[in-house]
Coordinates of C-alpha atoms in Angstrom, one line a residue:
Chain B
X3 CA 8.2 2.3 6.5
X4 CA 11.1 4.7 6.1
X5 CA 11.7 7.4 8.7
X6 CA 11.2 10.3 6.3
X7 CA 8.2 11.7 4.6
X8 CA 7.9 9.6 1.3
X9 CA 8.6 11.6 -1.8
X10 CA 6.2 11.0 -4.6
X11 CA 7.8 9.3 -7.6
X12 CA 6.3 8.0 -10.8
X13 CA 6.6 4.4 -9.7
X14 CA 4.8 5.3 -6.5
X15 CA 2.0 7.0 -8.4
X16 CA 1.7 3.9 -10.6
X17 CA 1.4 1.7 -7.6
X18 CA -1.2 4.0 -6.0
X19 CA -3.2 4.0 -9.1
X20 CA -3.2 0.2 -9.4
X21 CA -4.2 -0.2 -5.8
X22 CA -6.8 2.6 -5.9
X23 CA -8.4 1.1 -9.1
X24 CA -8.7 -2.4 -7.5
X25 CA -10.1 -0.8 -4.4
X26 CA -12.7 1.2 -6.4
X27 CA -13.9 -2.0 -8.1
X28 CA -14.2 -3.7 -4.6
X29 CA -16.1 -0.7 -3.2
X30 CA -18.5 -0.8 -6.2
X31 CA -19.2 -4.5 -5.4
X32 CA -20.2 -3.9 -1.8
X33 CA -23.8 -2.7 -2.0
X34 CA -24.2 -1.9 1.6
X35 CA -21.2 0.3 1.7
X36 CA -22.1 2.0 -1.5
X37 CA -25.6 2.8 -0.2
X38 CA -24.3 4.1 3.1
X39 CA -21.6 6.2 1.4
X40 CA -23.8 7.7 -1.3
X41 CA -27.3 7.9 0.2
X42 CA -26.9 8.7 3.9
X43 CA -25.1 12.0 3.5
X44 CA -27.9 13.1 1.1
X45 CA -30.8 11.9 3.2
X46 CA -29.8 12.4 6.8
X47 CA -29.7 16.2 6.6
X48 CA -33.4 16.3 6.0
X49 CA -34.0 14.6 9.3
X50 CA -32.5 17.6 11.1
X51 CA -34.4 20.1 9.0
X52 CA -37.4 20.4 11.5
X53 CA -34.9 21.1 14.4
X54 CA -33.2 23.9 12.4
X55 CA -36.5 25.8 12.2
X56 CA -36.5 26.1 16.0
X57 CA -33.0 27.6 16.1
X58 CA -32.1 31.2 15.8
X59 CA -29.7 30.7 12.9
X60 CA -29.8 34.2 11.6
X61 CA -27.8 35.5 14.7
X62 CA -24.8 33.4 13.5
X63 CA -25.2 34.6 9.9
X64 CA -26.5 31.1 9.0
X65 CA -29.4 30.1 6.8
X66 CA -31.2 26.8 6.7
X67 CA -29.6 26.1 3.4
X68 CA -26.0 26.6 4.6
X69 CA -26.7 24.6 7.7
X70 CA -28.2 21.7 5.7
X71 CA -25.2 21.8 3.3
X72 CA -22.7 21.7 6.2
X73 CA -24.6 18.8 7.7
X74 CA -24.5 16.9 4.3
X75 CA -20.8 17.5 3.9
X76 CA -20.1 16.4 7.5
X77 CA -22.1 13.3 7.0
X78 CA -20.1 12.6 3.9
X79 CA -16.9 12.8 5.9
X80 CA -18.4 10.3 8.4
X81 CA -20.2 7.8 6.2
X82 CA -18.6 8.0 2.8
X83 CA -15.1 8.4 4.0
X84 CA -14.7 7.3 7.7
X85 CA -17.1 4.4 8.0
X86 CA -16.5 2.9 4.6
X87 CA -12.7 3.2 5.0
X88 CA -12.7 1.5 8.4
X89 CA -14.7 -1.3 6.6
X90 CA -12.2 -1.5 3.8
X91 CA -9.1 -1.5 6.0
X92 CA -10.5 -4.2 8.3
X93 CA -11.8 -6.4 5.4
X94 CA -8.5 -6.3 3.6
X95 CA -6.6 -7.1 6.8
X96 CA -8.8 -10.0 7.6
X97 CA -8.5 -11.4 4.1
X98 CA -4.7 -11.1 4.5
X99 CA -4.6 -8.7 1.6
X100 CA -2.6 -6.1 3.5
X101 CA -0.1 -8.8 4.5
X102 CA 0.2 -9.9 0.9
X103 CA 0.6 -6.3 -0.3
X104 CA 3.5 -5.8 2.2
X105 CA 5.4 -8.6 0.5
X106 CA 5.5 -6.5 -2.6
X107 CA 7.1 -3.2 -3.5
X108 CA 4.5 -0.9 -2.0
X109 CA 5.5 1.0 1.1
X110 CA 3.2 0.9 4.2
X111 CA 2.2 4.5 3.5
X112 CA 1.3 3.6 -0.1
X113 CA -0.8 0.6 0.9
X114 CA -2.9 2.8 3.3
X115 CA -3.1 5.7 0.9
X116 CA -4.0 3.5 -2.1
X117 CA -6.7 1.7 -0.2
X118 CA -8.1 5.1 0.9
X119 CA -8.2 6.7 -2.6
X120 CA -11.7 5.7 -3.7
X121 CA -13.4 6.6 -0.4
X122 CA -11.6 9.9 -0.2
X123 CA -12.3 10.6 -3.9
X124 CA -16.0 9.8 -3.4
X125 CA -16.1 12.1 -0.3
X126 CA -14.5 14.9 -2.3
X127 CA -16.8 14.5 -5.3
X128 CA -19.8 14.3 -3.0
X129 CA -18.9 17.5 -1.2
X130 CA -18.2 19.4 -4.4
X131 CA -21.5 18.2 -5.9
X132 CA -23.4 19.2 -2.7
X133 CA -21.9 22.7 -2.8
X134 CA -22.9 23.1 -6.4
X135 CA -26.3 21.6 -5.9
X136 CA -27.1 23.7 -2.9
X137 CA -25.9 26.9 -4.5
X138 CA -28.2 26.2 -7.3
X139 CA -31.3 24.7 -5.5
X140 CA -31.3 26.0 -1.9
X141 CA -30.6 29.6 -2.7
X142 CA -27.5 29.5 -0.5
X143 CA -25.8 31.7 -3.0
X144 CA -22.0 31.5 -3.6
X145 CA -19.6 31.0 -0.7
X146 CA -18.5 34.4 0.7
X147 CA -14.9 33.1 1.5
X148 CA -14.5 30.5 -1.2
X149 CA -10.7 30.1 -0.6
X150 CA -11.7 28.3 2.7
X151 CA -13.7 25.6 1.0
X152 CA -10.9 23.4 -0.3
X153 CA -8.8 23.6 2.9
X154 CA -12.0 22.7 4.8
X155 CA -12.6 19.7 2.6
X156 CA -8.9 18.7 2.8
X157 CA -9.0 18.9 6.6
X158 CA -12.2 16.8 6.8
X159 CA -11.1 14.1 4.3
X160 CA -7.7 13.7 5.8
X161 CA -8.8 13.6 9.4
X162 CA -11.6 11.1 8.5
X163 CA -9.1 8.9 6.5
X164 CA -6.4 9.0 9.2
X165 CA -8.9 8.2 12.0
X166 CA -10.3 5.4 9.9
X167 CA -6.9 3.7 9.8
X168 CA -6.6 4.2 13.6
X169 CA -10.1 2.9 14.2
X170 CA -9.3 -0.2 12.0
X171 CA -6.3 -0.9 14.3
X172 CA -8.7 -1.6 17.2
X173 CA -11.4 -3.3 15.2
X174 CA -11.3 -7.1 15.0
X175 CA -13.8 -7.8 12.3
X176 CA -16.0 -6.1 9.7
X177 CA -19.0 -6.7 12.0
X178 CA -17.4 -5.1 15.0
X179 CA -16.6 -2.0 12.9
X180 CA -20.3 -1.1 13.3
X181 CA -19.5 -0.6 17.0
X182 CA -16.0 0.8 16.9
X183 CA -17.0 3.6 14.5
X184 CA -19.8 4.8 16.7
X185 CA -17.8 7.0 19.1
X186 CA -16.4 9.3 16.4
X187 CA -19.8 9.3 14.7
X188 CA -21.7 10.4 17.8
X189 CA -19.1 12.8 19.0
X190 CA -18.8 14.5 15.6
X191 CA -22.6 14.7 14.9
X192 CA -23.3 16.2 18.3
X193 CA -20.2 18.2 19.0
X194 CA -18.5 19.1 15.7
X195 CA -21.3 21.3 14.3
X196 CA -22.6 18.7 11.9
X197 CA -26.2 18.3 13.1
X198 CA -26.4 21.8 14.7
X199 CA -24.0 24.7 14.9
X200 CA -21.6 24.7 17.8
X201 CA -22.5 28.3 18.4
X202 CA -25.9 27.4 19.9
X203 CA -24.1 25.6 22.8
X204 CA -22.9 27.3 26.0
X205 CA -19.6 29.1 25.4
X206 CA -17.4 26.8 27.5
X207 CA -18.8 23.6 26.0
X208 CA -18.5 25.2 22.5
X209 CA -14.8 25.9 23.2
X210 CA -14.1 22.3 24.0
X211 CA -16.1 21.1 21.0
X212 CA -14.0 23.2 18.7
X213 CA -11.1 20.8 19.5
X214 CA -12.9 17.7 18.3
X215 CA -11.4 16.0 15.2
X216 CA -13.9 17.1 12.6
X217 CA -14.8 20.5 14.2
X218 CA -12.1 22.4 12.3
X219 CA -13.2 21.1 8.9
X220 CA -16.9 21.9 9.7
X221 CA -15.9 25.3 11.0
X222 CA -13.8 26.2 8.0
X223 CA -16.4 25.0 5.6
X224 CA -19.2 27.0 7.3
X225 CA -16.9 30.0 7.5
X226 CA -16.1 29.7 3.8
X227 CA -19.8 29.9 3.1
X228 CA -20.7 32.7 5.5
X229 CA -17.5 34.6 5.4
X230 CA -17.8 35.1 9.1
X231 CA -14.4 33.6 10.2
X232 CA -11.7 35.9 11.4
X233 CA -8.0 35.3 10.4
X234 CA -7.3 34.2 14.0
X235 CA -10.2 31.7 14.0
X236 CA -9.2 30.4 10.6
X237 CA -5.6 29.8 11.8
X238 CA -6.8 28.1 15.0
X239 CA -9.1 25.8 13.1
X240 CA -6.4 24.9 10.6
X241 CA -3.9 24.3 13.3
X242 CA -6.3 22.0 15.2
X243 CA -6.9 20.0 12.0
X244 CA -3.2 19.7 11.3
X245 CA -2.6 18.5 14.9
X246 CA -5.3 15.8 14.6
X247 CA -3.9 14.6 11.3
X248 CA -0.3 14.4 12.7
X249 CA -1.4 12.7 15.9
X250 CA -3.5 10.2 13.9
X251 CA -0.7 9.5 11.4
X252 CA 1.8 9.0 14.3
X253 CA -0.5 6.6 16.1
X254 CA -1.2 4.7 12.9
X255 CA 2.5 4.3 12.2
X256 CA 2.9 2.8 15.6
X257 CA -0.3 0.9 16.1
X258 CA -1.7 -0.2 12.8
X259 CA -2.3 -3.9 12.6
X260 CA -1.3 -5.5 9.3
X261 CA -2.5 -9.0 10.0
X262 CA -5.4 -10.6 11.9
X263 CA -4.8 -11.4 15.5
X264 CA -3.7 -15.0 15.9
Chain H
X20 CA 26.7 -22.6 -13.7
X21 CA 28.0 -19.0 -13.7
X22 CA 30.5 -17.0 -11.8
X23 CA 28.0 -16.4 -9.0
X24 CA 28.0 -20.1 -8.2
X25 CA 29.0 -19.7 -4.6
X26 CA 27.3 -16.4 -3.9
X27 CA 24.9 -16.8 -1.0
X28 CA 21.7 -14.9 -1.7
X29 CA 20.1 -15.8 1.6
X30 CA 22.1 -15.8 4.8
X31 CA 20.5 -16.6 8.1
X32 CA 22.6 -16.4 11.3
X33 CA 21.4 -17.5 14.7
X34 CA 17.9 -16.3 13.9
X35 CA 15.1 -16.4 16.4
X36 CA 11.5 -15.2 16.6
X37 CA 9.3 -14.7 19.6
X38 CA 5.6 -14.0 19.4
X39 CA 3.7 -11.6 21.6
X40 CA 2.6 -14.2 24.1
X41 CA 6.3 -15.2 24.7
X42 CA 6.1 -18.3 22.4
X43 CA 9.5 -18.9 20.8
X44 CA 8.7 -20.1 17.3
X45 CA 12.2 -19.9 15.9
X46 CA 15.1 -20.7 18.2
X47 CA 18.5 -19.8 16.8
X48 CA 18.8 -21.2 13.3
X49 CA 21.6 -20.8 10.8
X50 CA 21.7 -21.6 7.1
X51 CA 22.5 -20.1 3.8
X52 CA 21.2 -20.5 0.2
X53 CA 23.4 -20.2 -2.8
X54 CA 22.3 -18.5 -6.0
X55 CA 20.3 -20.8 -8.3
X56 CA 19.7 -23.3 -5.6
X57 CA 16.3 -24.8 -4.4
X58 CA 16.4 -24.9 -0.7
X59 CA 13.5 -26.6 1.3
X60 CA 12.5 -26.0 4.9
X61 CA 10.9 -29.2 5.9
X62 CA 8.9 -29.8 9.1
X63 CA 5.7 -30.8 10.7
X64 CA 2.9 -28.2 11.3
X65 CA 4.2 -25.8 14.0
X66 CA 7.8 -26.6 13.4
X67 CA 8.5 -22.9 12.7
X68 CA 8.6 -23.0 8.9
X69 CA 6.3 -20.1 8.2
X70 CA 7.7 -18.1 11.1
X71 CA 11.1 -18.4 9.6
X72 CA 10.0 -17.6 6.0
X73 CA 8.2 -14.5 7.2
X74 CA 11.4 -13.2 8.7
X75 CA 13.2 -13.8 5.3
X76 CA 10.4 -12.1 3.5
X77 CA 10.8 -9.1 5.7
X78 CA 7.3 -9.2 7.2
X79 CA 8.5 -9.2 10.8
X80 CA 11.6 -8.3 12.8
X81 CA 13.6 -11.1 14.3
X82 CA 13.9 -11.3 18.1
X83 CA 17.6 -12.2 17.6
X84 CA 20.1 -13.0 14.9
X85 CA 20.5 -11.8 11.4
X86 CA 18.8 -12.2 8.0
X87 CA 20.3 -11.0 4.7
X88 CA 18.6 -11.4 1.4
X89 CA 20.6 -10.3 -1.6
X90 CA 22.9 -8.7 0.9
X91 CA 20.2 -6.5 2.5
X92 CA 18.1 -6.6 5.6
X93 CA 14.7 -7.5 4.2
X94 CA 12.7 -5.6 6.8
X95 CA 14.6 -2.4 7.2
X96 CA 15.8 -2.2 3.6
X97 CA 12.5 -3.2 2.1
X98 CA 12.8 -0.9 -1.0
X99 CA 16.2 -2.5 -2.0
X100 CA 15.0 -6.1 -1.6
X101 CA 11.4 -6.2 -2.8
X102 CA 11.8 -5.5 -6.5
X103 CA 14.1 -8.6 -6.6
X104 CA 12.0 -11.1 -4.7
X105 CA 8.7 -12.9 -5.3
X106 CA 6.6 -14.2 -2.4
X107 CA 3.9 -16.7 -2.2
X108 CA 2.3 -16.7 1.3
X109 CA 0.9 -19.8 2.9
X110 CA -2.6 -18.7 2.4
X111 CA -4.6 -16.2 0.4
X112 CA -4.1 -12.5 0.5
X113 CA -6.4 -11.6 -2.5
X114 CA -9.7 -9.8 -2.3
X115 CA -12.5 -12.3 -2.8
X116 CA -14.5 -10.0 -5.0
X117 CA -11.9 -9.2 -7.6
X118 CA -11.5 -11.4 -10.7
X119 CA -8.3 -13.2 -11.6
X120 CA -7.5 -10.7 -14.3
X121 CA -8.2 -7.7 -12.0
X122 CA -6.0 -9.2 -9.2
X123 CA -3.2 -9.7 -11.7
X124 CA -3.5 -6.2 -13.1
X125 CA -3.4 -4.7 -9.7
X126 CA -0.4 -6.7 -8.7
X127 CA 1.4 -5.9 -12.0
X128 CA 0.8 -2.2 -11.4
X129 CA 2.6 -2.6 -8.1
X130 CA 5.5 -4.5 -9.5
X131 CA 8.5 -2.9 -11.4
X132 CA 9.3 -4.5 -14.7
X133 CA 6.2 -6.8 -14.5
X134 CA 5.7 -9.4 -17.2
X135 CA 2.4 -9.3 -19.1
X136 CA -0.3 -10.6 -16.7
X137 CA -1.7 -13.0 -19.4
X138 CA 1.8 -14.6 -19.7
X139 CA 2.1 -15.6 -16.0
X140 CA -1.5 -16.7 -15.8
X141 CA -0.9 -19.0 -18.8
X142 CA 2.3 -20.3 -17.1
X143 CA 0.2 -21.6 -14.2
X144 CA -2.7 -22.7 -16.3
X145 CA -5.2 -20.1 -15.2
X146 CA -5.5 -18.2 -18.5
X147 CA -9.1 -19.5 -19.0
X148 CA -10.2 -18.4 -15.6
X149 CA -9.2 -14.7 -16.0
X150 CA -12.8 -13.5 -15.6
X151 CA -13.6 -15.6 -12.6
X152 CA -13.8 -14.0 -9.1
X153 CA -11.2 -15.1 -6.7
X154 CA -13.9 -16.4 -4.3
X155 CA -15.1 -18.8 -6.9
X156 CA -11.6 -20.4 -7.5
X157 CA -10.8 -23.8 -5.9
X158 CA -8.1 -24.0 -3.3
X159 CA -5.6 -25.3 -5.8
X160 CA -6.4 -22.6 -8.3
X161 CA -5.8 -19.9 -5.6
X162 CA -2.4 -21.4 -4.9
X163 CA -1.6 -21.2 -8.6
X164 CA -2.8 -17.6 -8.8
X165 CA -0.6 -16.8 -5.9
X166 CA 2.3 -18.5 -7.7
X167 CA 1.6 -16.5 -10.8
X168 CA 1.7 -13.2 -9.0
X169 CA 4.9 -14.2 -7.2
X170 CA 6.5 -14.7 -10.7
X171 CA 5.2 -11.4 -12.1
X172 CA 8.3 -9.4 -11.4
X173 CA 10.8 -12.1 -12.7
X174 CA 12.3 -12.4 -9.2
X175 CA 15.9 -13.4 -8.5
X176 CA 14.7 -15.0 -5.2
X177 CA 11.4 -16.8 -4.8
X178 CA 9.8 -17.6 -1.4
X179 CA 7.2 -20.3 -1.6
X180 CA 5.4 -21.1 1.6
X181 CA 3.8 -24.6 1.1
X182 CA 3.3 -24.0 -2.7
X183 CA 1.5 -27.3 -3.3
X184 CA -0.8 -27.6 -0.3
X185 CA -4.3 -28.2 -1.6
X186 CA -3.2 -29.1 -5.1
X187 CA -4.1 -32.4 -6.7
X188 CA -1.4 -34.8 -7.9
X189 CA -1.3 -33.2 -11.4
X190 CA -1.2 -29.6 -10.1
X191 CA 1.6 -30.6 -7.8
X192 CA 3.7 -32.1 -10.6
X193 CA 3.0 -29.0 -12.8
X194 CA 4.3 -26.8 -10.0
X195 CA 7.4 -28.9 -9.5
X196 CA 8.1 -28.7 -13.2
X197 CA 7.7 -24.9 -13.1
X198 CA 10.0 -24.6 -10.1
X199 CA 12.7 -26.7 -11.8
X200 CA 12.4 -24.5 -14.9
X201 CA 12.9 -21.4 -12.7
X202 CA 16.0 -22.9 -11.2
X203 CA 17.3 -23.7 -14.7
X204 CA 16.8 -20.0 -15.5
X205 CA 18.9 -19.1 -12.4
X206 CA 16.2 -18.3 -9.9
X207 CA 16.9 -19.0 -6.3
X208 CA 14.0 -20.7 -4.6
X209 CA 13.3 -21.2 -0.9
X210 CA 10.3 -23.3 -0.2
X211 CA 8.6 -24.8 2.8
X212 CA 6.8 -28.1 2.7
X213 CA 5.6 -30.9 4.9
X214 CA 5.5 -33.2 1.9
X215 CA 8.7 -35.3 2.1
X216 CA 8.6 -36.4 -1.5
X217 CA 8.4 -32.7 -2.5
X218 CA 11.6 -31.9 -0.6
X219 CA 13.4 -35.1 -1.7
X220 CA 12.5 -34.7 -5.3
X221 CA 12.9 -30.9 -5.7
X222 CA 15.4 -29.5 -3.2
X223 CA 19.1 -29.3 -3.9
X224 CA 19.5 -28.8 -0.1
X225 CA 17.1 -28.9 2.8
X226 CA 16.9 -28.3 6.5
X227 CA 14.5 -30.2 8.7
X228 CA 13.0 -27.9 11.3
X229 CA 11.8 -29.3 14.5
X230 CA 10.4 -27.1 17.3
X231 CA 12.1 -24.0 16.0
X232 CA 15.5 -25.6 15.5
X233 CA 17.3 -27.2 12.6
X234 CA 17.5 -30.9 13.4
X235 CA 19.3 -31.9 10.2
X236 CA 20.4 -30.2 7.0
X237 CA 22.3 -30.9 3.8
X238 CA 21.5 -32.5 0.5
X239 CA 18.7 -35.1 0.6
X240 CA 21.4 -37.8 0.3
X241 CA 23.4 -36.3 3.2
X242 CA 20.4 -36.0 5.5
X243 CA 19.3 -39.6 4.8
X244 CA 22.8 -41.0 5.0
X245 CA 23.4 -43.0 8.2
X246 CA 19.7 -43.5 8.6
X247 CA 18.7 -47.2 8.8
X248 CA 16.9 -48.9 5.9
X249 CA 13.8 -51.0 6.4
X250 CA 12.7 -54.4 5.6
X251 CA 9.3 -55.9 6.5
X252 CA 7.5 -59.1 5.7
X253 CA 4.9 -61.5 7.2
X254 CA 5.8 -65.0 8.5
X255 CA 3.5 -67.8 7.7
X256 CA 1.7 -69.8 10.5
X257 CA 4.0 -72.0 12.5
X258 CA 7.1 -69.8 12.0
X259 CA 8.4 -67.3 14.5
X260 CA 11.1 -64.6 14.6
X261 CA 13.4 -67.0 16.4
X262 CA 13.4 -69.4 13.4
X263 CA 15.3 -66.8 11.4
X264 CA 19.2 -66.8 11.7
X265 CA 20.4 -64.7 14.6
X266 CA 19.4 -61.1 13.6
X267 CA 22.7 -59.5 14.7
X268 CA 24.5 -61.8 12.2
X269 CA 22.2 -60.3 9.4
X270 CA 23.3 -56.8 10.2
X271 CA 19.9 -55.9 11.8
X272 CA 20.1 -53.0 14.2
X273 CA 16.5 -53.0 15.4
X274 CA 13.5 -55.1 15.0
X275 CA 9.8 -55.2 15.8
X276 CA 7.5 -58.1 15.8
X277 CA 3.8 -57.3 15.5
X278 CA 1.8 -60.6 15.4
X279 CA 3.0 -62.3 12.2
X280 CA 4.6 -59.1 10.8
X281 CA 8.3 -58.6 11.2
X282 CA 9.9 -55.2 10.7
X283 CA 13.7 -55.0 10.6
X284 CA 15.9 -51.9 10.5
X285 CA 19.4 -52.3 9.1
X286 CA 22.4 -50.2 8.0
X287 CA 23.4 -53.0 5.6
X288 CA 20.3 -53.5 3.6
X289 CA 21.8 -55.8 0.9
X290 CA 23.3 -58.2 3.5
X291 CA 20.1 -58.3 5.6
X292 CA 17.8 -58.8 2.6
X293 CA 20.0 -61.5 1.0
X294 CA 20.3 -63.5 4.3
X295 CA 16.5 -63.3 4.9
X296 CA 15.6 -64.3 1.3
X297 CA 18.2 -67.2 1.3
X298 CA 16.7 -68.4 4.6
X299 CA 13.2 -68.3 3.1
X300 CA 14.4 -70.1 0.0
X301 CA 16.1 -72.8 2.1
X302 CA 13.1 -73.4 4.4
X303 CA 10.5 -73.1 1.6
X304 CA 8.7 -70.2 3.3
X305 CA 6.7 -67.6 1.4
X306 CA 7.3 -64.1 2.8
X307 CA 4.0 -62.3 2.2
X308 CA 3.9 -58.5 2.0
X309 CA 7.7 -58.3 1.5
X310 CA 8.8 -54.7 1.5
X311 CA 12.5 -53.7 1.2
X312 CA 13.4 -50.0 1.1
X313 CA 16.5 -47.8 1.5
X314 CA 16.7 -45.0 4.0
X315 CA 14.4 -42.2 2.8
X316 CA 13.8 -38.7 4.0
X317 CA 10.7 -40.0 5.7
X318 CA 13.0 -42.3 7.7
X319 CA 15.2 -39.4 8.7
X320 CA 12.2 -37.1 9.4
X321 CA 10.4 -39.6 11.7
X322 CA 13.7 -40.6 13.3
X323 CA 14.4 -36.9 14.2
X324 CA 11.0 -36.4 15.6
X325 CA 11.3 -39.5 17.8
X326 CA 14.9 -38.7 18.9
X327 CA 13.8 -35.2 20.0
X328 CA 10.9 -36.6 21.9
X329 CA 13.1 -39.1 23.7
X330 CA 15.6 -36.3 24.4
X331 CA 12.9 -34.1 25.9

């Protein structure tokens, strides 16, 4: 990997497209992963629906609709992007595909990016469809600060993808990925405002939870919908997301395993 | 032959490689490969062949020494080297669930100036399998797919790590013919093998690796020169080794006597063989299982392994 940020050239785009296309075909042939990625983010939010009725959402300017939508998008980051991508990175490494790709013209960054393209694309499409669907069906109305939605999705997708590469570095097999992905899953569901808004927590705990990897994305997304995020809060959340992405990319560059352990 | 005849496209100087656990797989080897040459790294399993080739391919950083491929460091100057090299790893590296055609298309998309996929699949005899998933290919077919993809970019330098392992006799001959054609077209080929006849028949020059060091190198003729030739036969009942003329007079440098079977090693094969056969003619003895052979790479190879063991 070169020391500088790679510039995107036509040849690089061609390579990313070729790799992404192959990876999409592989994703489509793995039924378990397809089901988890497509169905879980749509079904899981309904399991939290009863709990939402107990909460005083109105005080935070939230409705059941926006909370469900946020949950669905958060689950999409976790299942469609993070979990399926850990699976893809580990499977390709164990099949020696990553090693083989490194003998060719692709840079390390291109290999990781190209492999991530289908999962990230599905996560993005899913989030946009959910937004449109909820606006139409759940009477959530249009987002009040729509300019925050795309940065929110970018933050969520990039953090999930970068952490997937990092998680893959400490995962020995596709089977053990079911365990190594749990910490981020649990922490994010409980603390990042995916299953319930962080605002219902005690202030001090909420302040810590704001720093979790997916918290900024969820916060920006919900803020985009309610319009209740101040400029300062927007900036803090964006900066937190950027720091997580930079830390994860830095760690991946140093720690990523390209070959199975001997 | 062209004006680049003496240009060294691969230069390896005092190269070493140490694995995480401290195991020294490559211990200071030096060699070079000229443009258009087929160079074989020969050795038993664990001799350090793959460890060496991976350093040349730029997959790992050496612990010491220097590698240059086409004048560049293959690890740190990856972008300069990769478009001009083709690599066939020792095993696999293709997603099991993709078809042959999808795999080739993916690889072509990642290769600058790629030849048409169908053309290289045809070249290795996989054209009819283009819709078959990689997981359904036989071991030999996977090796050929790997070779096809290594050839996609029309490389100047080709690294083949055990290209014929798992191939049947016909597949092996086809691969050899293909490698010879590539050399004729000016491609430089570095291959590893543990098949002696492959190195002997294919390589212009070779190095025998043993425990991470080069034990012998040169043309196959140079490596086998000075190695003793062999003669063996069975003596009939009632005859013993002592009945032969004195062995030293026959030019024999070593002998073994295993029951009725006599094995002789000699540096003067013609003299030894003539004397033994004349003796048999004179005494009216039939030498069953008569086998006379000149020094081969196998002889050199086994000799080196034994010498190193004795030295250790």
